[in-house]
PDB file of C-alpha atoms in Angstrom:
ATOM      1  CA  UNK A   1      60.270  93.943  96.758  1.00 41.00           C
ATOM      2  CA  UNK A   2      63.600  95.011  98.346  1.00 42.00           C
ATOM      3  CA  UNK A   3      65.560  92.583 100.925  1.00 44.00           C
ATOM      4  CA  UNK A   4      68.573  91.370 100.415  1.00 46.00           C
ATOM      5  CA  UNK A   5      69.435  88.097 101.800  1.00 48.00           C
ATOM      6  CA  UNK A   6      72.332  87.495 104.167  1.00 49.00           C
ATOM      7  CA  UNK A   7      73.198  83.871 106.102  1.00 49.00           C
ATOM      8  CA  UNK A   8      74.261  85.310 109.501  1.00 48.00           C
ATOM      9  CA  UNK A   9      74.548  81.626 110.774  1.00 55.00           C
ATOM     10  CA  UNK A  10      74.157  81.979 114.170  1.00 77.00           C
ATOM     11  CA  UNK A  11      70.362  82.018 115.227  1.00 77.00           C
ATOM     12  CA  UNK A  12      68.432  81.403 118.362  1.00 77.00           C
ATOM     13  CA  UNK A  13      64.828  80.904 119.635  1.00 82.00           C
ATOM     14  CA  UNK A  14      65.513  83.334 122.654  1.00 82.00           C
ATOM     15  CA  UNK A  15      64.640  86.674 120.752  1.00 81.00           C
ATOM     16  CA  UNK A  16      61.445  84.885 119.746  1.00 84.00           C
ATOM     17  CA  UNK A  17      60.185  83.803 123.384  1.00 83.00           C
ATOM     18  CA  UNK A  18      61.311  87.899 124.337  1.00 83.00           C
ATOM     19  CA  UNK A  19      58.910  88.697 121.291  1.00 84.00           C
ATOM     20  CA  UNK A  20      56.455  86.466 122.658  1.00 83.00           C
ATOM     21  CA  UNK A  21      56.610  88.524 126.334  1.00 84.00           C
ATOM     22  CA  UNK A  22      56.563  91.824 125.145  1.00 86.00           C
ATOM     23  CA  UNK A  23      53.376  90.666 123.504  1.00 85.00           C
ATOM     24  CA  UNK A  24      51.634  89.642 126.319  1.00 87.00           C
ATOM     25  CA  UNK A  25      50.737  92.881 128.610  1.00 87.00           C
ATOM     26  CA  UNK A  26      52.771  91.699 131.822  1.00 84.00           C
ATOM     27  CA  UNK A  27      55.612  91.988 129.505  1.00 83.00           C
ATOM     28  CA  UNK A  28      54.753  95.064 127.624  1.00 83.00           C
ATOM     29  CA  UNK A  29      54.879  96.668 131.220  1.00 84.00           C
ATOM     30  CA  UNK A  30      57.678  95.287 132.101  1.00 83.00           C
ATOM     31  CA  UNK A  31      59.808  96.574 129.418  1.00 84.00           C
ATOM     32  CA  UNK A  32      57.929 100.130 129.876  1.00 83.00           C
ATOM     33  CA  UNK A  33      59.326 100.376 133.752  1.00 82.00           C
ATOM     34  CA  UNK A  34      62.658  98.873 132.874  1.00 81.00           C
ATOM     35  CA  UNK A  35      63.470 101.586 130.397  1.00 80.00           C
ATOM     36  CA  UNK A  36      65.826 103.390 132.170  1.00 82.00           C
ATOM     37  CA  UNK A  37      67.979 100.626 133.417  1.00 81.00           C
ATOM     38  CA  UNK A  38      68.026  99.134 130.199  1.00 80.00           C
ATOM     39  CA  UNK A  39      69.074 102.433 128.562  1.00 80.00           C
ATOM     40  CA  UNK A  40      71.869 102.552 130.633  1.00 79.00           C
ATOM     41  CA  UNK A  41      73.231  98.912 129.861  1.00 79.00           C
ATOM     42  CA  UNK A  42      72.865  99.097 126.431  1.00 76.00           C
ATOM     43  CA  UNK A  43      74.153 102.457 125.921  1.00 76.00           C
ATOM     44  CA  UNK A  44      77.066 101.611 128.207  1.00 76.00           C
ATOM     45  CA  UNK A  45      77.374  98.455 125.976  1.00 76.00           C
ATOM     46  CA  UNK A  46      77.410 100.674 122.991  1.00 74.00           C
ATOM     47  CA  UNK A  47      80.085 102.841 123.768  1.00 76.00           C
ATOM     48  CA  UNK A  48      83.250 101.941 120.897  1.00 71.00           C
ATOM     49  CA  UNK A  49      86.807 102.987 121.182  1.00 66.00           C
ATOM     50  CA  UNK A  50      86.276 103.470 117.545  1.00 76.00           C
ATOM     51  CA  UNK A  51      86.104 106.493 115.879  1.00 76.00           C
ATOM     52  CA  UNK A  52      82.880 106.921 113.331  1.00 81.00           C
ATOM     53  CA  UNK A  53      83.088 109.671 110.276  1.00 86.00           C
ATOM     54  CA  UNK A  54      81.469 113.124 111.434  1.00 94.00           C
ATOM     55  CA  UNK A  55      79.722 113.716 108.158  1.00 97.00           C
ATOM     56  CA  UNK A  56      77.834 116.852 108.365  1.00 98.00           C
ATOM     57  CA  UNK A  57      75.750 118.480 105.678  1.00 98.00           C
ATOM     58  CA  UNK A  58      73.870 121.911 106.618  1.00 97.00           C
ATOM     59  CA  UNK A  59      70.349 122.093 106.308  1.00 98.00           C
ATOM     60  CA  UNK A  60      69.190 125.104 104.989  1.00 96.00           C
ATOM     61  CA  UNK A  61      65.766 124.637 102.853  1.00 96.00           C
ATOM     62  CA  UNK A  62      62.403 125.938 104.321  1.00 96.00           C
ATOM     63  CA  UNK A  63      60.203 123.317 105.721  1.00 97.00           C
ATOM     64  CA  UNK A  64      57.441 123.960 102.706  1.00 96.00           C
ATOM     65  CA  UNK A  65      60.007 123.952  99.989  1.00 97.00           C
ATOM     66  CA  UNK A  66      61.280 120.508 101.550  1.00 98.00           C
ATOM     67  CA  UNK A  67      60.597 116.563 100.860  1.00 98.00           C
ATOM     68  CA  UNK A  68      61.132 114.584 103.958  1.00 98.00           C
ATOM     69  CA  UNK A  69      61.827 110.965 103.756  1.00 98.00           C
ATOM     70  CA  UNK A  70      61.468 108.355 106.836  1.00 98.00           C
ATOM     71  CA  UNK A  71      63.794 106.099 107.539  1.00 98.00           C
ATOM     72  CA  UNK A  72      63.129 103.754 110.526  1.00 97.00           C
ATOM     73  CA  UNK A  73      64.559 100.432 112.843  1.00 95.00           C
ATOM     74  CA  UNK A  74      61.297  99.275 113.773  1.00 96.00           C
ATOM     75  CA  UNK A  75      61.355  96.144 111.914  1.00 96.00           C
ATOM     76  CA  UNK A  76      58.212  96.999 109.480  1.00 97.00           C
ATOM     77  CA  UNK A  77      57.586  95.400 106.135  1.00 98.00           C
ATOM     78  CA  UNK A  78      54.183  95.624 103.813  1.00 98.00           C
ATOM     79  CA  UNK A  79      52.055  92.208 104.377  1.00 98.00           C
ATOM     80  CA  UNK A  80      53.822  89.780 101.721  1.00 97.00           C
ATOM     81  CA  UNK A  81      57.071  90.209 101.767  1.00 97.00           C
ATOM     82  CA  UNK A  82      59.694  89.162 103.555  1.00 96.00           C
ATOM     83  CA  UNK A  83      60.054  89.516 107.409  1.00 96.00           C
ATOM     84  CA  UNK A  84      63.067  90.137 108.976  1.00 95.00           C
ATOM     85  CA  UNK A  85      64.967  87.677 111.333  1.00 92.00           C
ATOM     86  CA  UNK A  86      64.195  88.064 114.460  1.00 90.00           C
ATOM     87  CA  UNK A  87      66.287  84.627 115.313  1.00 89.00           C
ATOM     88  CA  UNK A  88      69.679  85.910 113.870  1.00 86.00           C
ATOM     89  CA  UNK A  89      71.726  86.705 117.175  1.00 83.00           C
ATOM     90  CA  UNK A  90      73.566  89.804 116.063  1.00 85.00           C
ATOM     91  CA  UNK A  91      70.680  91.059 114.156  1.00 89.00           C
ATOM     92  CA  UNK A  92      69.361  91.695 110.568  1.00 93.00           C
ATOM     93  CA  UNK A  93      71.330  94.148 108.547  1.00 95.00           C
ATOM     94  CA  UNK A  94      68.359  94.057 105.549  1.00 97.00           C
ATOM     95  CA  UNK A  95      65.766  96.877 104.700  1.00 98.00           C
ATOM     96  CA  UNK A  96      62.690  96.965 103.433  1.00 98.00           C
ATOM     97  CA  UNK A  97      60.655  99.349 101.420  1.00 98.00           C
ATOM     98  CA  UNK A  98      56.868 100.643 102.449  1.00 98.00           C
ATOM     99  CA  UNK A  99      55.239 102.640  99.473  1.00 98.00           C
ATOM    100  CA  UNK A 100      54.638 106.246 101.567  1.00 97.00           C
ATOM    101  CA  UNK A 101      51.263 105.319 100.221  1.00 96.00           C
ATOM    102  CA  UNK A 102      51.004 102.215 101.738  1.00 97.00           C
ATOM    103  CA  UNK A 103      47.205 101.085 102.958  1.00 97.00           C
ATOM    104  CA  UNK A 104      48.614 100.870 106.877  1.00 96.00           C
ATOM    105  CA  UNK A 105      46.438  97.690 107.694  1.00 96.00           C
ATOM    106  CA  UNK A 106      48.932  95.992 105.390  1.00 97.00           C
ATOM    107  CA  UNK A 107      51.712  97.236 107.750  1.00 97.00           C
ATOM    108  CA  UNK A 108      53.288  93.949 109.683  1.00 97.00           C
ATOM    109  CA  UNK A 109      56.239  94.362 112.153  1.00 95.00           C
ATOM    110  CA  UNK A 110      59.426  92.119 112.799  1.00 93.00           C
ATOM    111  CA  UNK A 111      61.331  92.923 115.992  1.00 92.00           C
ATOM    112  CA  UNK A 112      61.543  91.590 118.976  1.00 85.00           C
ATOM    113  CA  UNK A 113      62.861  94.124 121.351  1.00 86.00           C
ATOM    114  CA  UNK A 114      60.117  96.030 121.942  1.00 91.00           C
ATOM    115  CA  UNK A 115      56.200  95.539 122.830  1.00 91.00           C
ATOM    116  CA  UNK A 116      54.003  95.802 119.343  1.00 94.00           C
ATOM    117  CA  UNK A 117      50.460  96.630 120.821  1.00 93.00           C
ATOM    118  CA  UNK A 118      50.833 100.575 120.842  1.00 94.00           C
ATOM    119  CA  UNK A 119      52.389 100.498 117.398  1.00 96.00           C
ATOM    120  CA  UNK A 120      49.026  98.064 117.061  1.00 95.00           C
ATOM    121  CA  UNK A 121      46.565 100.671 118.096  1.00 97.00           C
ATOM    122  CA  UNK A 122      47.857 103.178 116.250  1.00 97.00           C
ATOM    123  CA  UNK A 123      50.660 103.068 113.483  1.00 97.00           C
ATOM    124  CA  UNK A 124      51.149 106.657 114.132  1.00 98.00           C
ATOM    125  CA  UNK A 125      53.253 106.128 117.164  1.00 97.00           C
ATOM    126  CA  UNK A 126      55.776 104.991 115.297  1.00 97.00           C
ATOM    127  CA  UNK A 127      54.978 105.879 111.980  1.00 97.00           C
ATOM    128  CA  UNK A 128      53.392 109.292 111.602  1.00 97.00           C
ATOM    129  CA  UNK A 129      52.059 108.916 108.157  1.00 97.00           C
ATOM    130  CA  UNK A 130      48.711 110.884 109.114  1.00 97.00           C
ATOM    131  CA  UNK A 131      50.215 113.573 110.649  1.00 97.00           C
ATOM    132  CA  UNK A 132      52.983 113.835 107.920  1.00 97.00           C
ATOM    133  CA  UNK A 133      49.712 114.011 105.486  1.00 96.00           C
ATOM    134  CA  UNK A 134      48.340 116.648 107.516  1.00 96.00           C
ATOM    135  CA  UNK A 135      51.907 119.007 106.925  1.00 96.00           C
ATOM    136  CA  UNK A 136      51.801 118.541 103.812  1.00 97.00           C
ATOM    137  CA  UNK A 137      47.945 119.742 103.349  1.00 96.00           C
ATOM    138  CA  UNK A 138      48.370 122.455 105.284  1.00 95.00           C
ATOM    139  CA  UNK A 139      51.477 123.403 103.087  1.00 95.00           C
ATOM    140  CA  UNK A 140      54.191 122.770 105.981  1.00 96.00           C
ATOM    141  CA  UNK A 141      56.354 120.364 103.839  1.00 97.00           C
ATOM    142  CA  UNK A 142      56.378 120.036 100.121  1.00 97.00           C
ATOM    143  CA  UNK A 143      55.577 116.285 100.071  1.00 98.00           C
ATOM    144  CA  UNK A 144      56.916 112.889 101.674  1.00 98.00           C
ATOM    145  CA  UNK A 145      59.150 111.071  99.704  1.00 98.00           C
ATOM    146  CA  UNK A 146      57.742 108.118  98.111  1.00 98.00           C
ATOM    147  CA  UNK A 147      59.531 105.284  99.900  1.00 98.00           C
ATOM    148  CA  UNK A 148      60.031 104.620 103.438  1.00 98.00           C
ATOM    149  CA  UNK A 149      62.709 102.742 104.396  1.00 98.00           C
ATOM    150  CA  UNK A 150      62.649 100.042 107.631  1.00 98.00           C
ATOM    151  CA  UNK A 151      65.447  98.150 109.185  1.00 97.00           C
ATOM    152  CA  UNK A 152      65.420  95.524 111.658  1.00 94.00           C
ATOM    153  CA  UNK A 153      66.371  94.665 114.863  1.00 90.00           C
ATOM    154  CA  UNK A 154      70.421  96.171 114.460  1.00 86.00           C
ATOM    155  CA  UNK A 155      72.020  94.844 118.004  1.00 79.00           C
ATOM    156  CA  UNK A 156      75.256  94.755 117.481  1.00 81.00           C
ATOM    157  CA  UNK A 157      76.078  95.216 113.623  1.00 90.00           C
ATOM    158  CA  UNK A 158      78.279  97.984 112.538  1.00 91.00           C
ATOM    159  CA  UNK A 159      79.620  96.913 108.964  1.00 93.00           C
ATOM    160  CA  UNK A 160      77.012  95.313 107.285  1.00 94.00           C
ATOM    161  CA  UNK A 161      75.325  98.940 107.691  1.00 95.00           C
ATOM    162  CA  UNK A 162      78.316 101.002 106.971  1.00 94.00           C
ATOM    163  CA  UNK A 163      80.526  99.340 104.901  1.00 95.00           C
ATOM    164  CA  UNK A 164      81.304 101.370 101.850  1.00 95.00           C
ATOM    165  CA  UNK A 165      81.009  98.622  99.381  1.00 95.00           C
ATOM    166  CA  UNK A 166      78.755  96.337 100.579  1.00 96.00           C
ATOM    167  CA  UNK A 167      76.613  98.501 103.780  1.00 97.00           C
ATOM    168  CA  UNK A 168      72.958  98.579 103.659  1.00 97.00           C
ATOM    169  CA  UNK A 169      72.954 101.788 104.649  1.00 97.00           C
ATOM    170  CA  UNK A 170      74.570 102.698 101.545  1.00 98.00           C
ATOM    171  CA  UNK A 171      72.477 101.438  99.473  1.00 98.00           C
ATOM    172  CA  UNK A 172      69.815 103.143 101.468  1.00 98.00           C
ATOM    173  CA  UNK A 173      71.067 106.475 100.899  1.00 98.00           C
ATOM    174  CA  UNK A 174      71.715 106.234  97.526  1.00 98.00           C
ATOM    175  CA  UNK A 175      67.765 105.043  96.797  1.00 98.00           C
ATOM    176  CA  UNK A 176      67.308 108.110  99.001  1.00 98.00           C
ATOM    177  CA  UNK A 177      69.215 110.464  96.751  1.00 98.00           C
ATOM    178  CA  UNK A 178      67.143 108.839  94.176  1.00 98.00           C
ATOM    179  CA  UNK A 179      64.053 109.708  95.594  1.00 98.00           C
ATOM    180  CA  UNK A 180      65.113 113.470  96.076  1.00 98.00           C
ATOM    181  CA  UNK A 181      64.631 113.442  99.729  1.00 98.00           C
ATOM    182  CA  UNK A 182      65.729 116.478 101.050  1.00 98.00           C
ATOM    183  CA  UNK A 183      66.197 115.809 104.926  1.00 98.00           C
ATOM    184  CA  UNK A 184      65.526 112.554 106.491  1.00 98.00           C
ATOM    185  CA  UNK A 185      64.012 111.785 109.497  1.00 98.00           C
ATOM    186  CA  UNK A 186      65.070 108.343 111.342  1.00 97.00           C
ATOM    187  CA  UNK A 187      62.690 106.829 114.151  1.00 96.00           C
ATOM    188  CA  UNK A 188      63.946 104.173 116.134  1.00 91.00           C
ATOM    189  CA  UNK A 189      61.449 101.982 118.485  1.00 88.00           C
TER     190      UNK A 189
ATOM    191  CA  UNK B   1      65.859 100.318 121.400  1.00 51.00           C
ATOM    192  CA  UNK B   2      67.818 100.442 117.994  1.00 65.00           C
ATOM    193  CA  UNK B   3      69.320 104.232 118.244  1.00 79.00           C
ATOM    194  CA  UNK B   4      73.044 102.911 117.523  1.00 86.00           C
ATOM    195  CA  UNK B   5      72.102 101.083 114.787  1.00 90.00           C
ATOM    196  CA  UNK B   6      70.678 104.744 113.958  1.00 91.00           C
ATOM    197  CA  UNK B   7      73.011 106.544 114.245  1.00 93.00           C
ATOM    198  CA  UNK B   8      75.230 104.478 112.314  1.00 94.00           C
ATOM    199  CA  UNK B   9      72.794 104.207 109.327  1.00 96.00           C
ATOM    200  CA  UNK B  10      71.826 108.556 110.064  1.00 97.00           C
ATOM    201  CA  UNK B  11      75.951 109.158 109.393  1.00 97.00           C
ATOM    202  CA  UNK B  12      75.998 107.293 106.342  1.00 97.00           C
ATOM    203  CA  UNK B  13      73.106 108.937 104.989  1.00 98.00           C
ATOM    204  CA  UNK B  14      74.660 112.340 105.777  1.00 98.00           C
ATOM    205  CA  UNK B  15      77.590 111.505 104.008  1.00 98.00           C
ATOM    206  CA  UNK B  16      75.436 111.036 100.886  1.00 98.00           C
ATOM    207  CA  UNK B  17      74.693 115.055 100.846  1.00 98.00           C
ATOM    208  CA  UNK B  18      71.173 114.083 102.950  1.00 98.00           C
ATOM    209  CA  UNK B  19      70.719 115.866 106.098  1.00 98.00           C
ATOM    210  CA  UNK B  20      69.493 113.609 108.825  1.00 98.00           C
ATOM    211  CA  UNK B  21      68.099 114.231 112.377  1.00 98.00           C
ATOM    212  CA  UNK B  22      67.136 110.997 114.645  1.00 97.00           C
ATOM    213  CA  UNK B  23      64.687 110.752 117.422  1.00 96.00           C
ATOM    214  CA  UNK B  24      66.034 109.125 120.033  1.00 93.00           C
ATOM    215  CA  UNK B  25      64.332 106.723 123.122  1.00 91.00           C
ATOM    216  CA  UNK B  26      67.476 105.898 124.707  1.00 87.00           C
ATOM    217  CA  UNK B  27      69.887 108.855 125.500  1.00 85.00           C
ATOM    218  CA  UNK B  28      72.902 106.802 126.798  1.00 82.00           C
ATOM    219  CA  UNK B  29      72.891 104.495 123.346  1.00 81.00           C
ATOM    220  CA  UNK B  30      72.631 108.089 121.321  1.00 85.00           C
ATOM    221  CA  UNK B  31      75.242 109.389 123.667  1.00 82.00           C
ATOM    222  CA  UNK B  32      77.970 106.649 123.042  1.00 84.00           C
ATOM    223  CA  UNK B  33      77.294 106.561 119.154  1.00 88.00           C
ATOM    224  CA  UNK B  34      76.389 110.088 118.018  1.00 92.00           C
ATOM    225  CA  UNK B  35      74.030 111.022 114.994  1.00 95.00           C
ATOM    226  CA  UNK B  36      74.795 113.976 113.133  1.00 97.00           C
ATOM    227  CA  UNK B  37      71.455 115.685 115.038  1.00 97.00           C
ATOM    228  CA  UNK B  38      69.456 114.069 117.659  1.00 96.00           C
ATOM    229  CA  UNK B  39      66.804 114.700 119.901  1.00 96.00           C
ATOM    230  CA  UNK B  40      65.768 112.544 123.158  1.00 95.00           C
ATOM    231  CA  UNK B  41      62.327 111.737 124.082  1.00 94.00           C
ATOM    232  CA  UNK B  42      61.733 109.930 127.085  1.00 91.00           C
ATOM    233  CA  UNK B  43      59.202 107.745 126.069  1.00 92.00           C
ATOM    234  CA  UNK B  44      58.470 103.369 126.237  1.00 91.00           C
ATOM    235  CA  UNK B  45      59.839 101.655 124.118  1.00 91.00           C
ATOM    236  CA  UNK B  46      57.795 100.972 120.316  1.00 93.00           C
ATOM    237  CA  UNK B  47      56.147 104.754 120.848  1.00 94.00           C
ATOM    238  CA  UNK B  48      58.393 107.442 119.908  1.00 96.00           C
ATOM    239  CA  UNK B  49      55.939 109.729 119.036  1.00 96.00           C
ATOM    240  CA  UNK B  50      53.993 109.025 122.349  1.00 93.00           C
ATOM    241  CA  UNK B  51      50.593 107.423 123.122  1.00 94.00           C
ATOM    242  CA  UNK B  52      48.230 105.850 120.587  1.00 95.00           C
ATOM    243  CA  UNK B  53      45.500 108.254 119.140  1.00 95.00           C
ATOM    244  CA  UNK B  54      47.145 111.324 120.807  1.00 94.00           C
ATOM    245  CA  UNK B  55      47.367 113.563 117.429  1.00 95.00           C
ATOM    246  CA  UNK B  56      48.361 116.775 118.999  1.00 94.00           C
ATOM    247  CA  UNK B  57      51.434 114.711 120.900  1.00 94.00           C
ATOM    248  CA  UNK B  58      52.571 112.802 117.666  1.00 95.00           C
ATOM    249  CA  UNK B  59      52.174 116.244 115.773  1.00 96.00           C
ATOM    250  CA  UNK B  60      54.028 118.450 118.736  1.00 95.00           C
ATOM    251  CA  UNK B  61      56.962 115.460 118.384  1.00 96.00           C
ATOM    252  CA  UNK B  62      56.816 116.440 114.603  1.00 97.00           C
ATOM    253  CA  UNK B  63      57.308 119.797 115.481  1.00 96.00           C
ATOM    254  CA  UNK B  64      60.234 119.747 118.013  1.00 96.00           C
ATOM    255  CA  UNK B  65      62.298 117.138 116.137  1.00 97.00           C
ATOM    256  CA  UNK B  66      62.101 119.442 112.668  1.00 97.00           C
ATOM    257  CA  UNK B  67      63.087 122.206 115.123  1.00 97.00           C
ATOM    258  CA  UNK B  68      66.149 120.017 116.107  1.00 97.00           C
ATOM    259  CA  UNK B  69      66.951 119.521 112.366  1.00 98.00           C
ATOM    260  CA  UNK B  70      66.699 123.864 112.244  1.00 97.00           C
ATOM    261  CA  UNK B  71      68.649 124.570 115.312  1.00 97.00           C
ATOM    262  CA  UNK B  72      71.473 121.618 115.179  1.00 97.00           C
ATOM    263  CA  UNK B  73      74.802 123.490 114.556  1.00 96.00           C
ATOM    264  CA  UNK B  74      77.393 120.613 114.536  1.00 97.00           C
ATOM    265  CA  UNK B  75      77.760 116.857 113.884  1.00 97.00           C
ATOM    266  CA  UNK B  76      76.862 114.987 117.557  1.00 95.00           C
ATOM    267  CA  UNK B  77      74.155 117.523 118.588  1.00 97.00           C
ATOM    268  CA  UNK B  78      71.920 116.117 121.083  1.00 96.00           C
ATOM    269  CA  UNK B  79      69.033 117.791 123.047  1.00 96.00           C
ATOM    270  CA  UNK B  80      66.164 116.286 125.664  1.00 95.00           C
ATOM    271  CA  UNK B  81      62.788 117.437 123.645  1.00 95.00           C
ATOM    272  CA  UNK B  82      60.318 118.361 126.654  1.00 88.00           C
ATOM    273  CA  UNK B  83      57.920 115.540 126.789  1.00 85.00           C
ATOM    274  CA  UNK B  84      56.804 114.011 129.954  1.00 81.00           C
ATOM    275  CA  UNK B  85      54.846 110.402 129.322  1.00 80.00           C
ATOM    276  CA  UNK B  86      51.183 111.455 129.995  1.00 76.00           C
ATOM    277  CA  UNK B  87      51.794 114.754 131.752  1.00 74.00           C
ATOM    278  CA  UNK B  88      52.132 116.675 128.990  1.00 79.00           C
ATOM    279  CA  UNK B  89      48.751 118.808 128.098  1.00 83.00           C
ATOM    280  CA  UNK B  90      49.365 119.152 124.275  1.00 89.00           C
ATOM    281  CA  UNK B  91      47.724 122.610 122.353  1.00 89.00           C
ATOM    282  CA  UNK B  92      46.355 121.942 118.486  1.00 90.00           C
ATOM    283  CA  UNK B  93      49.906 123.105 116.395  1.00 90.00           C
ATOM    284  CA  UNK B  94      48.859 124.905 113.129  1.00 88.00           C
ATOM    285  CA  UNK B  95      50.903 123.517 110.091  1.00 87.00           C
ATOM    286  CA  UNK B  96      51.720 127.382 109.790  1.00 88.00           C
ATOM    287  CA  UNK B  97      54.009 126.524 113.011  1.00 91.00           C
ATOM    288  CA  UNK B  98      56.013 124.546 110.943  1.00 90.00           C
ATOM    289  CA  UNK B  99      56.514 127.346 108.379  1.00 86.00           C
ATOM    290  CA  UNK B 100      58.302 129.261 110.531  1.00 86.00           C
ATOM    291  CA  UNK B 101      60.543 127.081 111.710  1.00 90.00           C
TER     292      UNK B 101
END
């Protein structure tokens, strides 16, 4: 299994009482009709005076010739291994890896910033692994590449993704280039 | 609720030669950190690709983000996808769609 450990040292039981509303249906509502407010705040929270890298590479295979790989923020790890910390404060720059072929009731999720029971009913919402299958039997994508890869909760960490020596992210995309993905597609919840 | 963490992640990816496109749930996150491609639907939170069991939605999401991935000409592209929470009437998309994307 794939997670590398990191002491954040600051943790806090207030992520896990939010996780424990968004559970409950009240609060799964709540966060539904709060969306837009919340979009705003956090986006305006977002906003850096730093300038990222533009990296841009053209995409230019056809969709059957083409292996798409997943990469997601949705906090999901395969039953047995390691969950990710929901109690670290600025969030939990790890990954995890999900075998594409992964039997989906072994899917488990670690986040608490967003309600769980549609992802519940149907993994599909989040992670379209049927549909994907469908594509690719009906000769719309070559194949899915054979790892998915799931971070956590992010908030408000910027290097531990992208730093160049030691950046998850990094490491992500280099297990990607392994893998021979040829696009990837990134789902956040 | 994660899109800047994303973003972040998308950009390093596409630096590795790997072209990325991200769906996005929160426009004004995707907005103040840009992916290389993204495209906005305005759905809850923990449902990107819409409502449990609705195939044809999660499918027609499929579609419309690949056609983001096709159609993005420049790093910080960003488009609303057409989906309205439950008042969308969704038609079976052949895989053949995808083909000719």
């Amino acid at each position: 299994m794939t997670s590398m450990t990191m002491n954040l040292g600051k943790t806090t039981r207030f992520w896990r009482a939010v996780n424990a509303i968004l559970s409950t249906r009240v609060g799964a509502k709540l966060s539904d009709i709060s969306r837009a407010p919340i979009n705003r705040l956090t986006g305006l929270a977002a906003r850096s005076k730093r300038e990222f890298a533009k990296p841009w590479t053209p995409f230019t295979k056809k969709f059957p010739e083409a292996r798409i790989a997943i990469v997601t923020t949705a906090g999901l790890y395969v039953d047995g291994h390691q969950p990710f910390d929901i109690d670290s404060v600025r969030g939990d720059p790890t990954f995890r890896e999900i075998p594409t072929n992964v039997d989906p009731q072994q899917l488990r999720v670690a986040h608490a910033h967003y309600p769980h029971a549609r992802f519940l009913q149907d993994y599909n919402v989040v992670l379209p692994l049927d549909r994907l299958r469908e594509l690719v039997a009906g000769g719309a994508l070559r194949d899915v590449s054979p790892r998915i890869f799931s971070f956590g909760f992010g908030g408000s960490l910027t290097r531990e993704y992208i730093d160049p020596a030691t950046g998850t992210a990094h490491e992500v995309a280099r297990r990607l280039q392994v893998d021979g993905a040829d696009f990837v597609l990134f789902v956040p919840t | 609720m994660c899109n800047r963490a994303g973003s972040l992640i998308a950009n390093v990816i596409e630096s590795y030669g790997i072209p990325t496109v991200c769906l996005s749930i929160n426009r004004e996150m995707s907005e103040s950190v840009r992916a290389p491609r993204a495209g906005f639907v305005k759905f809850p939170y923990g449902a990107p690709f819409g409502e449990p069991g609705a195939a044809r939605q999660q499918m027609k999401v499929l579609y419309d983000i690949l056609g983001v991935l096709r159609r993005a000409d420049a790093h910080g592209y960003l488009v609303d996808l057409p989906h309205q929470w439950r008042r969308t009437v969704y038609a079976e998309l052949a895989p053949a769609a995808f083909a000719a994307l």
